Amino acid sequence: MSKRILIVGNWKMHLNASQASVLLHRLHERIKIHRAIEVVLAPSMLVLQPLSMQLDRRKFRLAAQNAYHKDEGAFTGEVSFSMLQDLVHYVIIGHSERRLHFEEGLEVVRDKVASAVRNGITPLLCVGETGQERHAGETKQVLHDQITTALSNLTADEIEEVVIAYEPVWAISTFEGEIAKPDDVGLSLKFIRKQVAELYGEKTAKALRLLYGGSVDDQIVRGYLELEDCDGVLVGGASLNYHKFAGIVDVAYQLSQERGDGDDNNT
Ligand code: PGA
């Protein structure tokens, strides 16, 4: 069986506790348990705890959208990875909104990735070029710099546990929102895997899960999921709409069936 397809919904700074609870309830009703698919929800920090009580763990896992790399101390307003340990499986790190709006540089991202791994949480490391960098022909250089720095404090074994999401900034719905061509996404994903292979060896690169993110919805997700190097998707806007998000999971399930991985459909 190949890797489970990973579908992550990034709710960003949307939904208070009761709205989040309603959305989870709808998703629960609509999404079945599939062994071939892993569905992860990333709500705001505030609602992680209540959602964890409500959540059916056979269907969903939780991710935080951010955390601070120190374990504890006088850092007003921050929440550490160690505090999230029992609550989440994943943390999104290096999202372009954090890099651009909160000026998180390469070293900050590196420290967060290391802290997540140290605390037993899988980093969902986001990388991707801006529209300007793309037009200047700098995509590969940007990806190279973001990946090498972010992973530099990890061992090859630890890197196998990391998930890398390729999210070109120009394709994210709240930036330019241009729909990326699957062929172009495929080239970038291949480049990312090659980078990791050159730095940490083929075995590590093969084990690494790679996602695509940027304006993904139920209508266009298949083109990305069919790519050889794509192990799943990171979904922003469409994850707030339960029809669309569940539709994405349906497409992933169909694909896993076609590949002979999805022999289950339990509830
Ligand atoms: P989008 O967001 O799907 O709304 O483009 C993706 C993301 O920001 O992770």
Short mmCIF file of C-alpha atoms and ligand atoms in Angstrom, two decimals:
data_model
loop_
_atom_site.label_atom_id
_atom_site.label_comp_id
_atom_site.label_asym_id
_atom_site.label_seq_id
_atom_site.Cartn_x
_atom_site.Cartn_y
_atom_site.Cartn_z
CA MET A 1 0.00 0.00 0.00
CA SER A 2 1.32 3.46 -0.85
CA LYS A 3 1.35 6.35 1.63
CA ARG A 4 -1.98 7.51 3.01
CA ILE A 5 -3.26 10.58 1.22
CA LEU A 6 -3.05 13.52 3.59
CA ILE A 7 -5.77 16.18 3.40
CA VAL A 8 -5.25 19.18 5.68
CA GLY A 9 -7.78 21.97 6.25
CA ASN A 10 -6.25 25.26 7.40
CA TRP A 11 -9.09 27.27 8.91
CA LYS A 12 -6.77 30.28 9.42
CA MET A 13 -8.20 33.01 11.70
CA HIS A 14 -11.82 32.02 11.09
CA LEU A 15 -14.57 30.47 13.25
CA ASN A 16 -15.15 30.99 16.96
CA ALA A 17 -15.72 27.99 19.23
CA SER A 18 -19.37 27.44 18.37
CA GLN A 19 -18.89 27.96 14.62
CA ALA A 20 -15.94 25.54 14.67
CA SER A 21 -18.01 23.00 16.52
CA VAL A 22 -20.79 23.24 13.90
CA LEU A 23 -18.33 22.79 11.04
CA LEU A 24 -16.76 19.75 12.72
CA HIS A 25 -20.21 18.28 13.29
CA ARG A 26 -21.06 18.68 9.58
CA LEU A 27 -17.74 17.22 8.47
CA HIS A 28 -18.26 14.29 10.82
CA GLU A 29 -21.66 13.58 9.30
CA ARG A 30 -20.37 13.83 5.76
CA ILE A 31 -16.89 12.21 5.91
CA LYS A 32 -16.48 8.46 6.34
CA ILE A 33 -13.57 6.60 7.89
CA HIS A 34 -11.03 5.74 5.22
CA ARG A 35 -7.87 3.87 6.06
CA ALA A 36 -6.17 5.17 2.92
CA ILE A 37 -6.78 8.82 3.80
CA GLU A 38 -5.74 10.98 6.73
CA VAL A 39 -7.84 14.08 7.34
CA VAL A 40 -6.33 16.83 9.48
CA LEU A 41 -8.04 19.99 10.71
CA ALA A 42 -6.13 23.12 11.71
CA PRO A 43 -8.49 25.43 13.62
CA SER A 44 -7.41 28.49 15.60
CA MET A 45 -5.40 27.91 18.77
CA LEU A 46 -8.40 28.85 20.89
CA VAL A 47 -10.63 26.05 19.70
CA LEU A 48 -8.10 23.19 19.55
CA GLN A 49 -9.01 22.05 23.06
CA PRO A 50 -12.82 22.01 22.70
CA LEU A 51 -12.60 20.41 19.24
CA SER A 52 -10.31 17.70 20.61
CA MET A 53 -13.12 16.68 23.00
CA GLN A 54 -15.69 16.58 20.19
CA LEU A 55 -13.55 14.98 17.50
CA ASP A 56 -13.86 11.38 16.29
CA ARG A 57 -10.21 10.30 16.30
CA ARG A 58 -10.87 7.57 13.75
CA LYS A 59 -11.70 10.27 11.21
CA PHE A 60 -9.76 13.38 12.07
CA ARG A 61 -6.51 14.61 13.55
CA LEU A 62 -5.69 18.12 14.70
CA ALA A 63 -2.99 20.55 13.67
CA ALA A 64 -2.04 23.88 15.19
CA GLN A 65 -1.40 26.77 12.83
CA ASN A 66 1.62 28.06 14.71
CA ALA A 67 3.59 27.80 17.96
CA TYR A 68 6.65 29.32 19.62
CA HIS A 69 9.94 27.43 19.56
CA LYS A 70 10.88 27.86 23.26
CA ASP A 71 9.26 25.32 25.57
CA GLU A 72 8.29 27.83 28.29
CA GLY A 73 9.23 31.18 29.76
CA ALA A 74 8.46 34.88 29.75
CA PHE A 75 7.09 35.12 26.21
CA THR A 76 3.79 36.95 26.61
CA GLY A 77 1.10 35.84 24.20
CA GLU A 78 2.87 32.75 22.89
CA VAL A 79 1.99 29.05 23.06
CA SER A 80 4.81 26.50 22.89
CA PHE A 81 5.08 23.24 20.98
CA SER A 82 5.50 21.43 24.29
CA MET A 83 2.11 22.78 25.44
CA LEU A 84 0.51 21.37 22.29
CA GLN A 85 2.06 17.92 22.59
CA ASP A 86 -1.02 16.04 23.79
CA LEU A 87 -3.42 18.02 21.67
CA VAL A 88 -2.15 17.94 18.08
CA HIS A 89 -0.35 15.60 15.68
CA TYR A 90 0.80 18.38 13.37
CA VAL A 91 1.78 22.04 13.36
CA ILE A 92 1.82 24.25 10.28
CA ILE A 93 5.18 26.03 10.13
CA GLY A 94 6.48 28.61 7.69
CA HIS A 95 3.12 29.41 6.12
CA SER A 96 3.53 32.33 3.70
CA GLU A 97 1.10 34.43 5.75
CA ARG A 98 3.43 34.08 8.74
CA ARG A 99 6.51 34.70 6.61
CA LEU A 100 4.96 37.83 5.04
CA HIS A 101 2.66 39.34 7.70
CA PHE A 102 4.69 38.37 10.77
CA GLU A 103 8.14 38.56 9.19
CA GLU A 104 9.13 35.02 10.09
CA GLY A 105 12.49 34.48 8.46
CA LEU A 106 14.38 31.32 7.54
CA GLU A 107 15.97 30.92 10.99
CA VAL A 108 12.68 31.33 12.86
CA VAL A 109 11.16 28.62 10.68
CA ARG A 110 14.19 26.37 11.29
CA ASP A 111 13.88 26.78 15.08
CA LYS A 112 10.16 26.01 14.98
CA VAL A 113 10.66 22.88 12.88
CA ALA A 114 13.30 21.64 15.34
CA SER A 115 11.10 22.43 18.34
CA ALA A 116 8.12 20.61 16.82
CA VAL A 117 10.20 17.49 16.17
CA ARG A 118 11.76 17.65 19.65
CA ASN A 119 8.25 17.69 21.10
CA GLY A 120 6.97 14.80 18.98
CA ILE A 121 4.77 16.92 16.70
CA THR A 122 5.00 16.54 12.92
CA PRO A 123 5.83 19.81 11.18
CA LEU A 124 3.80 20.71 8.10
CA LEU A 125 6.52 22.86 6.63
CA CYS A 126 5.24 25.30 4.00
CA VAL A 127 7.57 26.51 1.27
CA GLY A 128 6.94 28.45 -1.92
CA GLU A 129 7.95 31.42 -4.00
CA THR A 130 6.15 34.75 -4.34
CA GLY A 131 4.82 35.90 -7.73
CA GLN A 132 7.74 38.30 -8.02
CA GLU A 133 10.28 35.56 -7.34
CA ARG A 134 8.56 33.33 -9.86
CA HIS A 135 8.76 35.97 -12.59
CA ALA A 136 12.39 36.60 -11.76
CA GLY A 137 13.09 32.87 -12.32
CA GLU A 138 14.05 32.37 -8.67
CA THR A 139 11.65 29.56 -7.76
CA LYS A 140 14.29 26.85 -7.38
CA GLN A 141 16.65 29.08 -5.43
CA VAL A 142 13.85 30.10 -3.03
CA LEU A 143 12.77 26.49 -2.49
CA HIS A 144 16.38 25.41 -2.00
CA ASP A 145 17.03 28.12 0.63
CA GLN A 146 13.76 27.52 2.48
CA ILE A 147 14.23 23.75 2.60
CA THR A 148 17.91 23.58 3.48
CA THR A 149 17.56 26.11 6.30
CA ALA A 150 14.34 24.69 7.72
CA LEU A 151 15.70 21.14 7.92
CA SER A 152 19.25 22.00 8.93
CA ASN A 153 18.87 21.11 12.61
CA LEU A 154 17.33 17.68 11.99
CA THR A 155 18.80 14.23 11.40
CA ALA A 156 17.85 12.25 8.27
CA ASP A 157 15.58 10.03 10.40
CA GLU A 158 13.80 13.07 11.79
CA ILE A 159 13.35 14.53 8.31
CA GLU A 160 11.37 11.46 7.25
CA GLU A 161 8.76 12.58 9.78
CA VAL A 162 8.41 16.05 8.28
CA VAL A 163 5.70 16.93 5.77
CA ILE A 164 6.56 19.61 3.21
CA ALA A 165 3.76 21.58 1.57
CA TYR A 166 4.60 23.37 -1.65
CA GLU A 167 2.46 26.51 -1.59
CA PRO A 168 3.39 29.07 -4.24
CA VAL A 169 2.32 32.38 -2.72
CA TRP A 170 0.79 33.55 -6.01
CA ALA A 171 -1.58 30.57 -5.98
CA ILE A 172 -2.97 31.09 -2.48
CA SER A 173 -6.54 32.35 -2.70
CA THR A 174 -6.00 35.30 -0.37
CA PHE A 175 -2.91 36.50 -2.28
CA GLU A 176 -3.08 36.38 -6.09
CA GLY A 177 -5.13 33.18 -6.21
CA GLU A 178 -3.87 32.11 -9.63
CA ILE A 179 -4.62 28.44 -10.30
CA ALA A 180 -1.31 26.61 -10.62
CA LYS A 181 -1.02 24.14 -13.48
CA PRO A 182 -0.59 20.59 -12.15
CA ASP A 183 2.39 20.08 -14.50
CA ASP A 184 4.19 23.07 -12.96
CA VAL A 185 3.34 21.90 -9.45
CA GLY A 186 4.69 18.46 -10.38
CA LEU A 187 8.02 19.98 -11.40
CA SER A 188 8.36 21.87 -8.12
CA LEU A 189 7.43 18.82 -6.05
CA LYS A 190 9.99 16.77 -7.95
CA PHE A 191 12.58 19.45 -7.33
CA ILE A 192 11.80 19.45 -3.59
CA ARG A 193 12.15 15.68 -3.37
CA LYS A 194 15.40 15.86 -5.33
CA GLN A 195 16.74 18.52 -2.97
CA VAL A 196 16.02 16.33 0.02
CA ALA A 197 17.56 13.30 -1.73
CA GLU A 198 20.76 15.23 -2.43
CA LEU A 199 21.00 16.47 1.14
CA TYR A 200 19.78 13.47 3.12
CA GLY A 201 19.69 10.49 0.77
CA GLU A 202 17.15 8.68 -1.41
CA LYS A 203 15.52 6.75 1.42
CA THR A 204 14.68 9.91 3.36
CA ALA A 205 13.41 11.65 0.23
CA LYS A 206 11.17 8.73 -0.68
CA ALA A 207 9.63 8.52 2.79
CA LEU A 208 8.94 12.25 2.95
CA ARG A 209 5.34 13.29 2.33
CA LEU A 210 4.82 16.23 -0.02
CA LEU A 211 1.63 18.26 -0.25
CA TYR A 212 0.37 20.90 -2.62
CA GLY A 213 -1.52 23.98 -1.44
CA GLY A 214 -2.99 26.99 -3.23
CA SER A 215 -6.67 27.55 -4.15
CA VAL A 216 -7.37 23.81 -4.00
CA ASP A 217 -11.03 22.83 -4.07
CA ASP A 218 -13.08 19.75 -4.88
CA GLN A 219 -13.19 20.61 -8.61
CA ILE A 220 -9.45 20.84 -9.24
CA VAL A 221 -7.92 18.68 -6.52
CA ARG A 222 -7.69 15.55 -8.65
CA GLY A 223 -5.13 17.09 -11.02
CA TYR A 224 -2.76 17.61 -8.09
CA LEU A 225 -3.42 14.34 -6.27
CA GLU A 226 -2.64 12.42 -9.46
CA LEU A 227 0.90 13.81 -9.57
CA GLU A 228 3.56 11.24 -8.83
CA ASP A 229 5.15 13.31 -6.06
CA CYS A 230 1.97 14.63 -4.47
CA ASP A 231 0.96 12.86 -1.25
CA GLY A 232 -1.90 15.19 -0.36
CA VAL A 233 -3.15 18.77 -0.22
CA LEU A 234 -3.24 21.71 2.18
CA VAL A 235 -6.55 23.50 1.77
CA GLY A 236 -7.38 27.02 2.99
CA GLY A 237 -10.59 28.70 1.82
CA ALA A 238 -12.35 25.52 0.68
CA SER A 239 -11.78 23.87 4.06
CA LEU A 240 -14.32 26.26 5.61
CA ASN A 241 -17.04 24.89 3.34
CA TYR A 242 -17.98 21.38 4.38
CA HIS A 243 -19.36 20.44 0.93
CA LYS A 244 -16.11 21.39 -0.74
CA PHE A 245 -13.82 19.91 1.92
CA ALA A 246 -15.74 16.65 2.08
CA GLY A 247 -15.75 16.66 -1.73
CA ILE A 248 -11.95 16.83 -1.67
CA VAL A 249 -11.86 13.82 0.66
CA ASP A 250 -14.24 12.01 -1.74
CA VAL A 251 -11.89 12.62 -4.67
CA ALA A 252 -8.93 11.36 -2.63
CA TYR A 253 -10.93 8.27 -1.70
CA GLN A 254 -11.87 7.56 -5.33
CA LEU A 255 -8.24 7.86 -6.31
CA SER A 256 -7.12 5.52 -3.54
CA GLN A 257 -9.75 3.01 -4.70
CA GLU A 258 -8.46 3.23 -8.25
CA ARG A 259 -4.96 2.59 -6.98
CA GLY A 260 -6.17 -0.35 -4.96
CA ASP A 261 -5.44 1.27 -1.59
CA GLY A 262 -8.94 2.07 -0.39
CA ASP A 263 -10.50 -1.23 0.57
CA ASP A 264 -12.48 0.25 3.43
CA ASN A 265 -15.57 2.36 3.85
CA ASN A 266 -16.64 1.65 7.39
CA THR A 267 -19.26 4.16 8.47
P1 PGA B 1 -6.16 28.57 -0.11
O1 PGA B 1 -5.10 28.60 1.09
O2 PGA B 1 -6.55 27.13 -0.31
O3 PGA B 1 -7.29 29.43 0.36
O4 PGA B 1 -5.47 29.12 -1.31
C1 PGA B 1 -4.09 27.66 1.17
C2 PGA B 1 -3.22 27.99 2.35
O5 PGA B 1 -3.05 29.19 2.63
O6 PGA B 1 -2.70 27.09 3.03
#
